[in-house]
mmCIF file of C-alpha atoms in Angstrom:
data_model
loop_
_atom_site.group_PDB
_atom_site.id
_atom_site.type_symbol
_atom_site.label_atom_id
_atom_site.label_comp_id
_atom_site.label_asym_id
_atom_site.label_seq_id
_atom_site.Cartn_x
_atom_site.Cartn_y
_atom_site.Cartn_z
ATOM 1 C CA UNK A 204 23.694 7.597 0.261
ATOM 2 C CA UNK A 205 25.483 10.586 -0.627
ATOM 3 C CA UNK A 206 25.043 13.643 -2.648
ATOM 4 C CA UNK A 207 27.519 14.814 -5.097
ATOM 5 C CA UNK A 208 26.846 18.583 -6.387
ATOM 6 C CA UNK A 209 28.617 20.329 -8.328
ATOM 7 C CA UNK A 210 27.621 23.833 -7.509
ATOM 8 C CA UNK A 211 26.487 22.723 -4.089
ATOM 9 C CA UNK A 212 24.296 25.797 -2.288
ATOM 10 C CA UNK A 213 21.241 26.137 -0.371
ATOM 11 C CA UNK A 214 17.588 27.045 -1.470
ATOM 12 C CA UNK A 215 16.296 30.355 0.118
ATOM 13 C CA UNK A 216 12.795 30.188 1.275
ATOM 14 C CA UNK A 217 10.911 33.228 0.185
ATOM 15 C CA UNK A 218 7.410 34.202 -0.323
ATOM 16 C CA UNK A 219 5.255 32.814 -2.632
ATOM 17 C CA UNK A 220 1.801 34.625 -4.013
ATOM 18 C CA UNK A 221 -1.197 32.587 -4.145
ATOM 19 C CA UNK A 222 -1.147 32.897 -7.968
ATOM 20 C CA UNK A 223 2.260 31.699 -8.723
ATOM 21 C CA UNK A 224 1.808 28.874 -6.023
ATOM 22 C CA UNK A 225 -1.330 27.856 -7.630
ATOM 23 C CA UNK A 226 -0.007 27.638 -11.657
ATOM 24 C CA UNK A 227 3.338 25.145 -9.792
ATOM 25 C CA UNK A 228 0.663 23.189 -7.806
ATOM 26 C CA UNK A 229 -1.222 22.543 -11.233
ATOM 27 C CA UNK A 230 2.115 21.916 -13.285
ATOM 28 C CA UNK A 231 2.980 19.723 -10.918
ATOM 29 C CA UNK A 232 -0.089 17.865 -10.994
ATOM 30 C CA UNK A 233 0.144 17.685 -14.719
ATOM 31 C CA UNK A 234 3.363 16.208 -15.026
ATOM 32 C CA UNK A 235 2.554 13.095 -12.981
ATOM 33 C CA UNK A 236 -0.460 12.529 -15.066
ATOM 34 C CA UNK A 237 1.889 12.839 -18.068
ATOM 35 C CA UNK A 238 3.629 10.506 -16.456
ATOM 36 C CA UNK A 239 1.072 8.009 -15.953
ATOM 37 C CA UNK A 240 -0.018 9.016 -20.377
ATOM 38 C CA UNK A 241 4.033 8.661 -21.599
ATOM 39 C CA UNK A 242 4.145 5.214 -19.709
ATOM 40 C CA UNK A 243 0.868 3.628 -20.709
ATOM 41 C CA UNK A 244 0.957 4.614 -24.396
ATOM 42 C CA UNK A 245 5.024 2.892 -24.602
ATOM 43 C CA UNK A 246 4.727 -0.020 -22.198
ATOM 44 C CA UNK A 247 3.999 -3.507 -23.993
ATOM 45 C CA UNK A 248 2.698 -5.798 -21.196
ATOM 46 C CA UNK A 249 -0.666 -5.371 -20.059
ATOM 47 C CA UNK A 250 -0.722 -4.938 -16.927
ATOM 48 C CA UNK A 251 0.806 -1.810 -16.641
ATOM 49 C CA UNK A 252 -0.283 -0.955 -20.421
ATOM 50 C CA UNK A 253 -4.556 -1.695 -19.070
ATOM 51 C CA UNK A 254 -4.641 -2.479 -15.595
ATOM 52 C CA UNK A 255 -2.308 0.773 -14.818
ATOM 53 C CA UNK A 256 -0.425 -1.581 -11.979
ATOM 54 C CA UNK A 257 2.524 1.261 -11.955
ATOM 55 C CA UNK A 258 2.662 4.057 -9.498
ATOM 56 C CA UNK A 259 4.344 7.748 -10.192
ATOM 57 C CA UNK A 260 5.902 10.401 -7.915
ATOM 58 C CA UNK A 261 8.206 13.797 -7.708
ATOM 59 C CA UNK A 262 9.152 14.638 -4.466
ATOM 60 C CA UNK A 263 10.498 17.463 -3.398
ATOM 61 C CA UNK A 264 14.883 17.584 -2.914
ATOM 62 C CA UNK A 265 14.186 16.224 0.790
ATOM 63 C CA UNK A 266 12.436 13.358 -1.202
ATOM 64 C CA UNK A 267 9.317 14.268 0.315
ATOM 65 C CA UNK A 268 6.053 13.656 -2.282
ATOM 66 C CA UNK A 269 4.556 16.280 -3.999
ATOM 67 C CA UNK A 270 2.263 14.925 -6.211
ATOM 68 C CA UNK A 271 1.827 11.208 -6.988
ATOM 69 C CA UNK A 272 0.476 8.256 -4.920
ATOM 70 C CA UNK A 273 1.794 5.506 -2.924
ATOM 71 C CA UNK A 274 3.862 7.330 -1.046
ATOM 72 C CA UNK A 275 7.893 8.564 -0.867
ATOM 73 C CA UNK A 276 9.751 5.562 -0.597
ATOM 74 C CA UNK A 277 13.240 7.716 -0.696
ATOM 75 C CA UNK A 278 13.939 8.108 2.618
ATOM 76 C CA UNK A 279 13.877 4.174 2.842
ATOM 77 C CA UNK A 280 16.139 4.196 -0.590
ATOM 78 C CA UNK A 281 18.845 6.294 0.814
ATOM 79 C CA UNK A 282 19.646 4.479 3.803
ATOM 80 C CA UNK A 283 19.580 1.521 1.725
ATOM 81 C CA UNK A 284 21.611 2.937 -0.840
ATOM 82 C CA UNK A 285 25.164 2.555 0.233
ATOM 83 C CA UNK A 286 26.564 4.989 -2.772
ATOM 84 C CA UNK A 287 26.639 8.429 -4.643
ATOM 85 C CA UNK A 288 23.447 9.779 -6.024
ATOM 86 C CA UNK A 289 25.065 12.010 -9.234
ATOM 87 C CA UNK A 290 23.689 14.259 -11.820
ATOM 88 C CA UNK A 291 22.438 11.930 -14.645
ATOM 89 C CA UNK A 292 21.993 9.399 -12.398
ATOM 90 C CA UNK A 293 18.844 6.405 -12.663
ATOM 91 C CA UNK A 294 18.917 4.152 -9.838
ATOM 92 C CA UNK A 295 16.857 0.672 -9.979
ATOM 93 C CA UNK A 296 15.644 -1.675 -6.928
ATOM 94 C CA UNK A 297 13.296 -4.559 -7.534
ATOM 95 C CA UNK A 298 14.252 -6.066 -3.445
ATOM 96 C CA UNK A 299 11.588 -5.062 -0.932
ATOM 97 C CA UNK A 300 14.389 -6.335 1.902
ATOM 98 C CA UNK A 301 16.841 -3.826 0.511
ATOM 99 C CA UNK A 302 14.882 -0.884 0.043
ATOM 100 C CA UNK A 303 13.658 -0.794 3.574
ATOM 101 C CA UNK A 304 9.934 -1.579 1.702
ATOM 102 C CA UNK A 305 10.389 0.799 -1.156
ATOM 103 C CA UNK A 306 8.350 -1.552 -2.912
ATOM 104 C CA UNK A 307 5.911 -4.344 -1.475
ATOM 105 C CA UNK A 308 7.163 -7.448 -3.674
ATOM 106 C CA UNK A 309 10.118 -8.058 -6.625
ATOM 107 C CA UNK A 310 7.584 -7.936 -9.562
ATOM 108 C CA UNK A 311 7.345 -4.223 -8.736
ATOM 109 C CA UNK A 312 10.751 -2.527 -10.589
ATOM 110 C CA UNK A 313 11.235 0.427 -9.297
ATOM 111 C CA UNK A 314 13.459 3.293 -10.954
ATOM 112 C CA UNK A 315 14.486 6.721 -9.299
ATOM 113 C CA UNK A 316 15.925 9.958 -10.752
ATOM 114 C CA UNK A 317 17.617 12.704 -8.554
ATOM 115 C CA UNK A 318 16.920 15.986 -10.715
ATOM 116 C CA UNK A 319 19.500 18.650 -10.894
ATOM 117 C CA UNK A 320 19.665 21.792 -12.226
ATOM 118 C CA UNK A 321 22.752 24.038 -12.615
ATOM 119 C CA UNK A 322 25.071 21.607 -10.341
ATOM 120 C CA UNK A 323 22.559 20.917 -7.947
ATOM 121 C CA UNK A 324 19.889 18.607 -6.928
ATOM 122 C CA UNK A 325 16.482 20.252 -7.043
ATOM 123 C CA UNK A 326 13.800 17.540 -6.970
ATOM 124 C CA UNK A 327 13.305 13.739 -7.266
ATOM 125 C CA UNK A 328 11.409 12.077 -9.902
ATOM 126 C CA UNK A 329 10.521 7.993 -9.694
ATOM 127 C CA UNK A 330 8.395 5.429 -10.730
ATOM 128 C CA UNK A 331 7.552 1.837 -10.882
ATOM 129 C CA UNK A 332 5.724 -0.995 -12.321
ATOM 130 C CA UNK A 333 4.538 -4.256 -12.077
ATOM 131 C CA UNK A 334 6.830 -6.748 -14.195
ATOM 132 C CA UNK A 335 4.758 -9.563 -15.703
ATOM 133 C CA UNK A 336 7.524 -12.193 -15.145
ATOM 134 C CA UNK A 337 10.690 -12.160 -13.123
ATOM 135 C CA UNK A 338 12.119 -15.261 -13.519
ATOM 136 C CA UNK A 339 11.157 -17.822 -10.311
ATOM 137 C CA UNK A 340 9.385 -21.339 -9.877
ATOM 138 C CA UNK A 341 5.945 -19.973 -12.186
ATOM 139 C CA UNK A 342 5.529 -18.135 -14.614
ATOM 140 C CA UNK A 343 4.116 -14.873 -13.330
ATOM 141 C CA UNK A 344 6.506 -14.966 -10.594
ATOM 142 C CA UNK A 345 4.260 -14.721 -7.759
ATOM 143 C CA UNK A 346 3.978 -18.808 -5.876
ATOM 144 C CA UNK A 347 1.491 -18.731 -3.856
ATOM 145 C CA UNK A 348 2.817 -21.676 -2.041
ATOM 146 C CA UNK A 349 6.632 -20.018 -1.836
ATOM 147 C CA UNK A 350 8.358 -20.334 1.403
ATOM 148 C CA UNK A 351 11.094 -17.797 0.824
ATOM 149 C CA UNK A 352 11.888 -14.725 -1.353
ATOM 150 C CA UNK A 353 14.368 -16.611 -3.410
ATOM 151 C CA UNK A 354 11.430 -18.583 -5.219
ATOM 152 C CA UNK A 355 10.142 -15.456 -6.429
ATOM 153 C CA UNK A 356 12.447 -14.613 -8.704
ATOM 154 C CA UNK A 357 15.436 -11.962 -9.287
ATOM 155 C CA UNK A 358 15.742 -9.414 -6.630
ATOM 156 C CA UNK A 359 18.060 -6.196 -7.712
ATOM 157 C CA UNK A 360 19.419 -4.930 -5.225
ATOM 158 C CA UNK A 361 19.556 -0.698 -5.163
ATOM 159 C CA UNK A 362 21.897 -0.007 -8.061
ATOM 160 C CA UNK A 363 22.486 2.592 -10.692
ATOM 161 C CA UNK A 364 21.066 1.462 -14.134
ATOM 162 C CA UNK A 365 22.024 4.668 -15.535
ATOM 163 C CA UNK A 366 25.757 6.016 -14.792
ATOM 164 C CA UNK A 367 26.157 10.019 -16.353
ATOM 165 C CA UNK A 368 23.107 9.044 -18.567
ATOM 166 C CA UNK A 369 24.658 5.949 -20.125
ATOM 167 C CA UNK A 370 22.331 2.533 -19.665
ATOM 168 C CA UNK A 371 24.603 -0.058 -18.067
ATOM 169 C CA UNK A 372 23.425 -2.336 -20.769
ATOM 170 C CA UNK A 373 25.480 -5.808 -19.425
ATOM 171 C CA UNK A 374 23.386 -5.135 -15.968
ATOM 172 C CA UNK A 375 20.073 -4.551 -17.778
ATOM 173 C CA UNK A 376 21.019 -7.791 -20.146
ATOM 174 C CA UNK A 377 21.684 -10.040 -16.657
ATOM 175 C CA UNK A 378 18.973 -8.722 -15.316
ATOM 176 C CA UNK A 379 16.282 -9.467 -18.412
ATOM 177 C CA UNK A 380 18.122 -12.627 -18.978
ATOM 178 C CA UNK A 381 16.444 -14.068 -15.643
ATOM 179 C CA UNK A 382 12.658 -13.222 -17.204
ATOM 180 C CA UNK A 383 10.391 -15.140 -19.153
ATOM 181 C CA UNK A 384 9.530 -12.447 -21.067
ATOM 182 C CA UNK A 385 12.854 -10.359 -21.560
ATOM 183 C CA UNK A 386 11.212 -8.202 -24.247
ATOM 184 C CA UNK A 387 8.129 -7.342 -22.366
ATOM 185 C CA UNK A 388 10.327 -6.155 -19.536
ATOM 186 C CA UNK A 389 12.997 -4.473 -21.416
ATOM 187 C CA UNK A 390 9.835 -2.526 -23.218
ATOM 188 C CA UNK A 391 8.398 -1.673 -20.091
ATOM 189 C CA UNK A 392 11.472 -0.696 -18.812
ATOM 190 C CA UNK A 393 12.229 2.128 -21.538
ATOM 191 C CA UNK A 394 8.789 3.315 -21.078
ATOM 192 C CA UNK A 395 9.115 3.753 -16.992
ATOM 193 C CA UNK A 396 12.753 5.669 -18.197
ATOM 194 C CA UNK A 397 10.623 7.268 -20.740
ATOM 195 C CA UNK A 398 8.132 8.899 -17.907
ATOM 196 C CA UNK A 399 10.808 9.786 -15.166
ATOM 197 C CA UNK A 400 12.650 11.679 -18.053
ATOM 198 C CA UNK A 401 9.262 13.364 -19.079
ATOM 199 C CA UNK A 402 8.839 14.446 -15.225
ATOM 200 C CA UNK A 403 12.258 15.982 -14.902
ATOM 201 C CA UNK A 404 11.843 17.928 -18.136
ATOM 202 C CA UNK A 405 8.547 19.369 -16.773
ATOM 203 C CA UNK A 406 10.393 20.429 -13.498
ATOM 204 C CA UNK A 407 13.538 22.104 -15.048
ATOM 205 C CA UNK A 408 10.867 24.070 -17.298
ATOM 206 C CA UNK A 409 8.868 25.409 -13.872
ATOM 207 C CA UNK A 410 12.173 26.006 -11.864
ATOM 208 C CA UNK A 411 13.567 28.127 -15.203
ATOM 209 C CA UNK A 412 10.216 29.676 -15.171
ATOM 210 C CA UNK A 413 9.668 31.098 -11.615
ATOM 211 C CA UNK A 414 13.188 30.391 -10.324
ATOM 212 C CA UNK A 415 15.107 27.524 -8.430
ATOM 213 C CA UNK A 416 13.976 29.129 -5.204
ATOM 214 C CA UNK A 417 10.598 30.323 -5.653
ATOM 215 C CA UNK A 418 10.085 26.562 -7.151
ATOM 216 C CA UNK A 419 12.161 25.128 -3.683
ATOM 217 C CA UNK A 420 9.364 27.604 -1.909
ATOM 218 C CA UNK A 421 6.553 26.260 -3.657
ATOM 219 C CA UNK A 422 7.003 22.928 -2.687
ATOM 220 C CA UNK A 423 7.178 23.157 1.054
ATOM 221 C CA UNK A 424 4.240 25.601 1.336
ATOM 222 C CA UNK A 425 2.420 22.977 -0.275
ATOM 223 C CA UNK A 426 3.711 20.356 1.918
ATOM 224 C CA UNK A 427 3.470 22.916 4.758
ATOM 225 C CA UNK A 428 -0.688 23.729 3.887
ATOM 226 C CA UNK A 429 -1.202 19.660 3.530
ATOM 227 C CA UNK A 430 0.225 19.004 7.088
ATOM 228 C CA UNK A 431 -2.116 21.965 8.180
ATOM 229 C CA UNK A 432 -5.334 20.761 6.515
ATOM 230 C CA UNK A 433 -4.356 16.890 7.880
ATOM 231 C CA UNK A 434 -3.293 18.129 11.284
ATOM 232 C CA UNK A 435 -7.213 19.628 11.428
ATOM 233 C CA UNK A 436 -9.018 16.678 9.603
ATOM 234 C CA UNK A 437 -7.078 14.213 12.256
ATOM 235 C CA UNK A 438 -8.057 16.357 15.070
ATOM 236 C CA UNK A 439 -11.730 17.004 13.526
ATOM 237 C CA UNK A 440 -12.409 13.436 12.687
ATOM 238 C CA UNK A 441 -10.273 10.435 14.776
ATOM 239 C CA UNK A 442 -11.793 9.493 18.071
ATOM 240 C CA UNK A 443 -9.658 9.031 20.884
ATOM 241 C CA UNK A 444 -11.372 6.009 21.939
ATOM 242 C CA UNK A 445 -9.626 2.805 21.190
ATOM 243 C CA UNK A 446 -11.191 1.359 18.249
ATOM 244 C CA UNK A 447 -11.697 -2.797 17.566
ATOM 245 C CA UNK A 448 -12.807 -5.031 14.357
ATOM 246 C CA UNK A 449 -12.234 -8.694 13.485
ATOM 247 C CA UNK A 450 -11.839 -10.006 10.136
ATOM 248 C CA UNK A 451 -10.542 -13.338 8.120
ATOM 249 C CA UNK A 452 -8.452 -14.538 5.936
ATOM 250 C CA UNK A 453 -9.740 -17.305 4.343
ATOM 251 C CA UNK A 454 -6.780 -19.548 3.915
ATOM 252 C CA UNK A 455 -3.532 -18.981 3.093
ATOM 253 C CA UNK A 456 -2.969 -20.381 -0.853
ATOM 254 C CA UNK A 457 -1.854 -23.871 0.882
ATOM 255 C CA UNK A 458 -4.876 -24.957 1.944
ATOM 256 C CA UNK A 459 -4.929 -23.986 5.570
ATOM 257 C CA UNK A 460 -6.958 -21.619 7.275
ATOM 258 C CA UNK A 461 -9.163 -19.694 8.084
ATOM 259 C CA UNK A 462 -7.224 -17.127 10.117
ATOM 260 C CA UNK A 463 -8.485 -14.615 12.203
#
């Protein structure tokens, strides 16, 4: 992938006091749990609506995570991504093969937005959620008995959804016309749009408030103080002596097994 800026220049690093680092650590953690509100209180299909089966994240402009859980998946997405990543940009992938495991399986739609502020990119803002149907050989989309991806259902490939802030609504429509459940997924959809946008508003609002690069700072001394306090607890708390379990899987769905 590349990176088209406008104003393209580089973040200065500069001190941060424990006060002003605390208030972005907190602001950051509540915009991904106004994520997480935004999305459940829009979405139609229960599973992401009750069960929560949707995952948020901003990452830093490395594409490092910040606050969120599952994990950054964007260094996997941009050397998938064979592309620009531009200013009102909103990139979907629903194809674990593609995405070098961005997400674990197709029901999972996945949709990323580079932030940028004043012509250049500042932070990364993403999210995804468990589709109820995708199109495939069941409903649900998930064959226990499949032999190959293809029986799964629709696999999107990455691809921007959003071009300068315009829906591509004829690749939205192909896409939706493979489900089920088109208006469950379309509504889902809007709402995962709905919670990026929310994060990237929350963002622009802390970076005009304490500055691009005292924002830019922020982040990486609190990515800097996590890889101290794991760096400790891994040294503190793993043995060094190999460890060994056994467990089993009871069958595999096609009446075979148990496996070791």
């Amino acid at each position: 992938a590349r990176i088209v800026e406008t104003k393209p220049r580089p973040f200065k690093r500069v001190d941060v006091d424990p006060i002003s680092l605390d208030i972005i650590e907190n602001s950051m953690l509540n915009a991904r749990w106004e994520m997480d509100a935004v999305l459940f209180r829009t979405a139609m299909s229960p599973g992401i609506r009750e069960q929560h089966d949707e995952f948020p994240m901003i990452a830093n402009v490395d594409g490092k995570m910040v606050v969120g859980q599952f994990g950054s998946f964007i260094y996997g997405f941009k050397a998938a991504y064979d592309g620009t990543i531009e200013e009102g940009d909103m990139f979907l992938t629903t194809d674990p093969y593609t995405c070098n495991g961005a997400v674990s399986h197709s029901n999972d739609w996945l949709l990323l937005r580079p932030i940028f502020k004043d012509g250049r990119l500042l932070a990364y803002a993403a999210m995804f959620g468990h589709m109820t149907d995708i199109g495939g050989k069941v409903p649900g989309s998930m064959p226990t008995d499949a032999q190959s991806i293809f029986e799964e259902g629709i696999r999107v490939p990455p691809m921007k959804i959003y071009k300068k802030d315009v829906l591509q609504e004829d690749l939205l429509n192909l896409i939706l016309h493979n489900c089920r459940m088109p208006q469950w997924n379309r509504s889902d959809f809007h709402a995962i749009v709905a919670a990026i946008r929310t994060a990237e508003k929350r963002v622009i609002e802390i970076a005009n408030r304490f500055s691009d690069d005292l924002f830019y700072s922020a982040l990486e001394e609190l990515l800097d103080r996590n890889k101290r306090a794991m760096s400790r607890l891994i040294k503190e708390t793993v043995p060094t002596k190999p460890q060994y379990f056994e467990d089993y899987l009871c069958d595999d769905g096609m009446a075979m097994g148990p496996y070791k």
